[in-house]
Amino acid sequence: MTHGEEPLRYEVLGLLRVVRAGQDVDLGAAKQRAVLAVLLLARNTPVSRGQIIEAVWGDNVPSSAVNLVQTYVAGLRRALEPARARRAPAELLTSVGDGYLMRVEPGALDLDVFERQVLLANRMRAAGDLAGAAVELDDALALFRAEPLGGVSGLHADVERGRLVERRLAVLEERAELGLAIGQGPELVSQLGTVVVEHPLRERGHGLLMRALVQAGRQAEALAAYREARRVLIEELGVEPGPELRRVHQAVLAGDSPEPERAPVRVAPQAPEPVPVTIPAQLPRAPVALVGRDPELAAMDAVLRDHDGPVLLVTGPAGVGKTALALHWAHRVREDFPDGQLYVDVHGYDPNREPLEIGEVLNRFLRALGVPAGDTPVSVDERSALLRTLLADRRMLVMLDNVRSSAELLPLLPGAPSCVVVTSRRRLVGLVAQVEAKLVELDMLDPDAAVDVLGRIARRSGMESDALRQLAALCDGLPLALRIAAARLAVAPKLAVAELVEELQDEHGRLAALGLEDGEGTVRAALDASRRALPALPSRLLAIVGLHPGADLTAFVVAAMGDVALVEAQRALDALTAANLLSVSEPGRHVAHDMVRVYTKTLAGELSEPERRAATGRMLDYYLHCADLADGMLPINRGSVLVAPEHRPVHVPTLSGAADAMAWFDAERANLIAVTEHAAAAGWHVHAWQLPYTLSRYLWLRTERETSLRITEAALQAAIALNDDDARFVMQFNLGVALLQFERFEEALEAQRGALETARRKEDVHQQARALTTVAGTLLDLGRAEESEAHYREAMEVSRIAGSKWAEANAHHHLGLLYLATQRFDDAMPWLRVALKMYHEVGEQCGEAACHVDISTALLETRDTEGALSSARTALAVASDAVSPYHQALAHDRLAAVFDQLGAPGAVAHWQRALALFTELGAPEADGVRARLARTRAVTVA
């Protein structure tokens, strides 16, 4: 805001407005208003020019778009800061890099006020003040004056408008929940009746209406409301009511109260009193003693004193104590931040674990701030905006540990008066430049401080001061090495410091060759001393797990690698954790500090070659065997590859179906990719192609296309190195599938024809049938319909000869798709129905679901809407049984299309679900669904 001007108020929860001193600001033309909407929704965060162009024009970008954006921004600057001198820099709408940043003061945007009031209501509800919480939600909902973003057109605005409407509806239901809890049911009946009419597919609304009717003494109407809800859900979605709605129904039938059990309601006092709230307090335990860092602590104190909402960047080499300093200071100043502390370890420097994605960090913070999982926005930008909204005007301390780059930070940074502490091995120049972060640089401890650390932790007297000084010198003043050496003394009271010094000196010359970052070789000696204090088995396994290339460890894989019983492996992991050489990342999974990880790899390198090869082979066999088991439970056909690892593991996780299999794959995904790439790099050729084979269906269901292509290309090289035609066929076939997902049709066709040539050389009719079908599909993608049809028919003939029912079904299915693509809908139906029958006979659920979707498409095109609806509902049911979110999304998309053509309610709900599933999977189909959803909303508004 320019000096002397009245503050601005921004409104998006109705007609888009900017108000100054009670008067509307002229926002200019429609496209200029659309640019402002984009900037407001991303308030206080840079938005690139390309993002603005895509949001405002979508697919119809004019050649002058860049100039138009600059013109609109200039117009907005004049409107927002009319008193600004012509050459003076803008204060509200500033240029940042190749984009712009809209500065919005806390409380100036009605959406931010709405979210803060909802958060306050959540706190009051948690504290037992239900009546007060209800009042807050009433005030929040009153901010919605009309449909959000009124007067703004375009795809981006339509999508954002739909999300804001959905958010309002969720809060409206929360308000009804509160009203029922305090006995306001009779007053809510009319409002909830309207909600149910306008949103008949929301089960929660039906349940709330039934409960309100019961409170009003209208049990018969409550039962009638259930019957109507069940009818709508079955007719529109093809599903029965969910467990909560059934619970309410059963309670009404039994004459019981349908209200859930809850804590006694606290009656609000007559006189105002502070509302106790639960605030996040996520800081890990601080180090007991922090020695030798007084200058750095004083510098951090000065920054906090002199700046409102600073960002402090603590940097230095690995093991220097960045996290310890940051935590010590954070605990020391926590009283200055009464609204709480948020903490996350981003894992930016873990050599075997991917850094946390920004979206996941935002999810964690939002959950800590009371945002229900179901209310978390889909996009990272929206989550970031919601986080800033919730933190506006709050004094919170946010600590981001082990950050690698500035880019992953910006969406996580709140504004003043909150404080952010970042730790990183790098001087994040971008962070310093963009948010004026204050650097706190750490170096090794000086000799006196190093001795002090050793003396305090080891609890040794001044009589051993000379020996302690020698020990400090051996540790080079590195805090990590000092703590490890001191811990060795603390757990062995009879061990003299001089003895430990002598022990380390004997090995120092030989062990310093570790060559850790920044010359920290002597850390090895301290780690060795810690290892020698371990029992024999944990000590041996510490070296063996250094062969593991993945992100974390389970007792199962450690048992396999060490060739020990599962219980012994778990006890060893517990001992290593107790010695601070490992830590527990989540139940059942153990990780090592990155420096300890380097140490374990060095230990592994010192094992004999036979030991290393045997342990590595057992590890690869463990993952291959388990992946093969899980792959066999997925609801999608696979080939007949025989997976027979040499060392079949004795102990494996219990998997009992598709859901367990997907959960195991999800948990082990990073490890599986790591061991697959390790097998390829280290010349384990059989594992290098069979692991990608067992992963291919999982990666396809999760739409992880880049990963699939990368490991499949490496797998094909392994198959060629083995000179194994079976392996070569499988990987050529899979490479064609992977390339198709990127629409690299010519390359895919080359790979598929290579697979077909291999199959013909082997005279394997089963493989020929599969290859012919994929070749035919790619020819169709290339517009060569006649060649495609000939290949499909040949595939069917070969499949019959081979007795391969699945391949025959697949050929029928794709020939039906060929006729769909060429608008021959009646010709398509017989082929699709035969394919459906065959899929069902062989238990191919994903193929069955996809076939139902395609049949629904054909029926809809021929105006058989009733049949199209039935097939789409069946597709959804089969996909749900198959635990395939991708096929569920396809079914929801098809159901939405049917409802849309019928003009019946339900299209938006199904497209929203399809969009959520595709977005979660990272599938490109999300863009098409998003566009269809926006168009439908736009038509509805019109």
PDB file of C-alpha atoms in Angstrom, residues 820 825-826 828-829 832-833 852-872 894 898 901:
ATOM      1  CA  LEU A 820     -15.252 -46.808 -31.825  1.00  0.00           C
ATOM      2  CA  PHE A 825     -20.444 -47.806 -32.969  1.00  0.00           C
ATOM      3  CA  ASP A 826     -22.822 -50.643 -33.894  1.00  0.00           C
ATOM      4  CA  ALA A 828     -17.956 -52.127 -32.110  1.00  0.00           C
ATOM      5  CA  MET A 829     -20.530 -53.616 -29.747  1.00  0.00           C
ATOM      6  CA  LEU A 832     -16.608 -55.464 -26.993  1.00  0.00           C
ATOM      7  CA  ARG A 833     -19.211 -57.822 -25.541  1.00  0.00           C
ATOM      8  CA  HIS A 852     -17.429 -51.747 -19.538  1.00  0.00           C
ATOM      9  CA  VAL A 853     -16.281 -48.125 -19.888  1.00  0.00           C
ATOM     10  CA  ASP A 854     -15.865 -48.552 -23.641  1.00  0.00           C
ATOM     11  CA  ILE A 855     -19.242 -50.272 -23.984  1.00  0.00           C
ATOM     12  CA  SER A 856     -20.784 -47.355 -22.116  1.00  0.00           C
ATOM     13  CA  THR A 857     -19.137 -44.989 -24.598  1.00  0.00           C
ATOM     14  CA  ALA A 858     -20.571 -46.883 -27.572  1.00  0.00           C
ATOM     15  CA  LEU A 859     -24.054 -47.012 -26.041  1.00  0.00           C
ATOM     16  CA  LEU A 860     -24.008 -43.315 -25.241  1.00  0.00           C
ATOM     17  CA  GLU A 861     -23.063 -42.499 -28.837  1.00  0.00           C
ATOM     18  CA  THR A 862     -26.040 -44.552 -30.060  1.00  0.00           C
ATOM     19  CA  ARG A 863     -28.379 -42.743 -27.621  1.00  0.00           C
ATOM     20  CA  ASP A 864     -28.900 -45.786 -25.385  1.00  0.00           C
ATOM     21  CA  THR A 865     -28.393 -43.738 -22.223  1.00  0.00           C
ATOM     22  CA  GLU A 866     -29.942 -46.337 -19.929  1.00  0.00           C
ATOM     23  CA  GLY A 867     -27.539 -49.004 -21.152  1.00  0.00           C
ATOM     24  CA  ALA A 868     -24.621 -46.557 -21.021  1.00  0.00           C
ATOM     25  CA  LEU A 869     -25.442 -45.721 -17.405  1.00  0.00           C
ATOM     26  CA  SER A 870     -25.670 -49.387 -16.435  1.00  0.00           C
ATOM     27  CA  SER A 871     -22.321 -50.247 -18.063  1.00  0.00           C
ATOM     28  CA  ALA A 872     -20.568 -47.279 -16.465  1.00  0.00           C
ATOM     29  CA  ARG A 894     -17.700 -42.079 -18.024  1.00  0.00           C
ATOM     30  CA  VAL A 898     -23.651 -40.021 -19.143  1.00  0.00           C
ATOM     31  CA  GLN A 901     -25.851 -35.904 -21.524  1.00  0.00           C
TER      32      GLN A 901
END
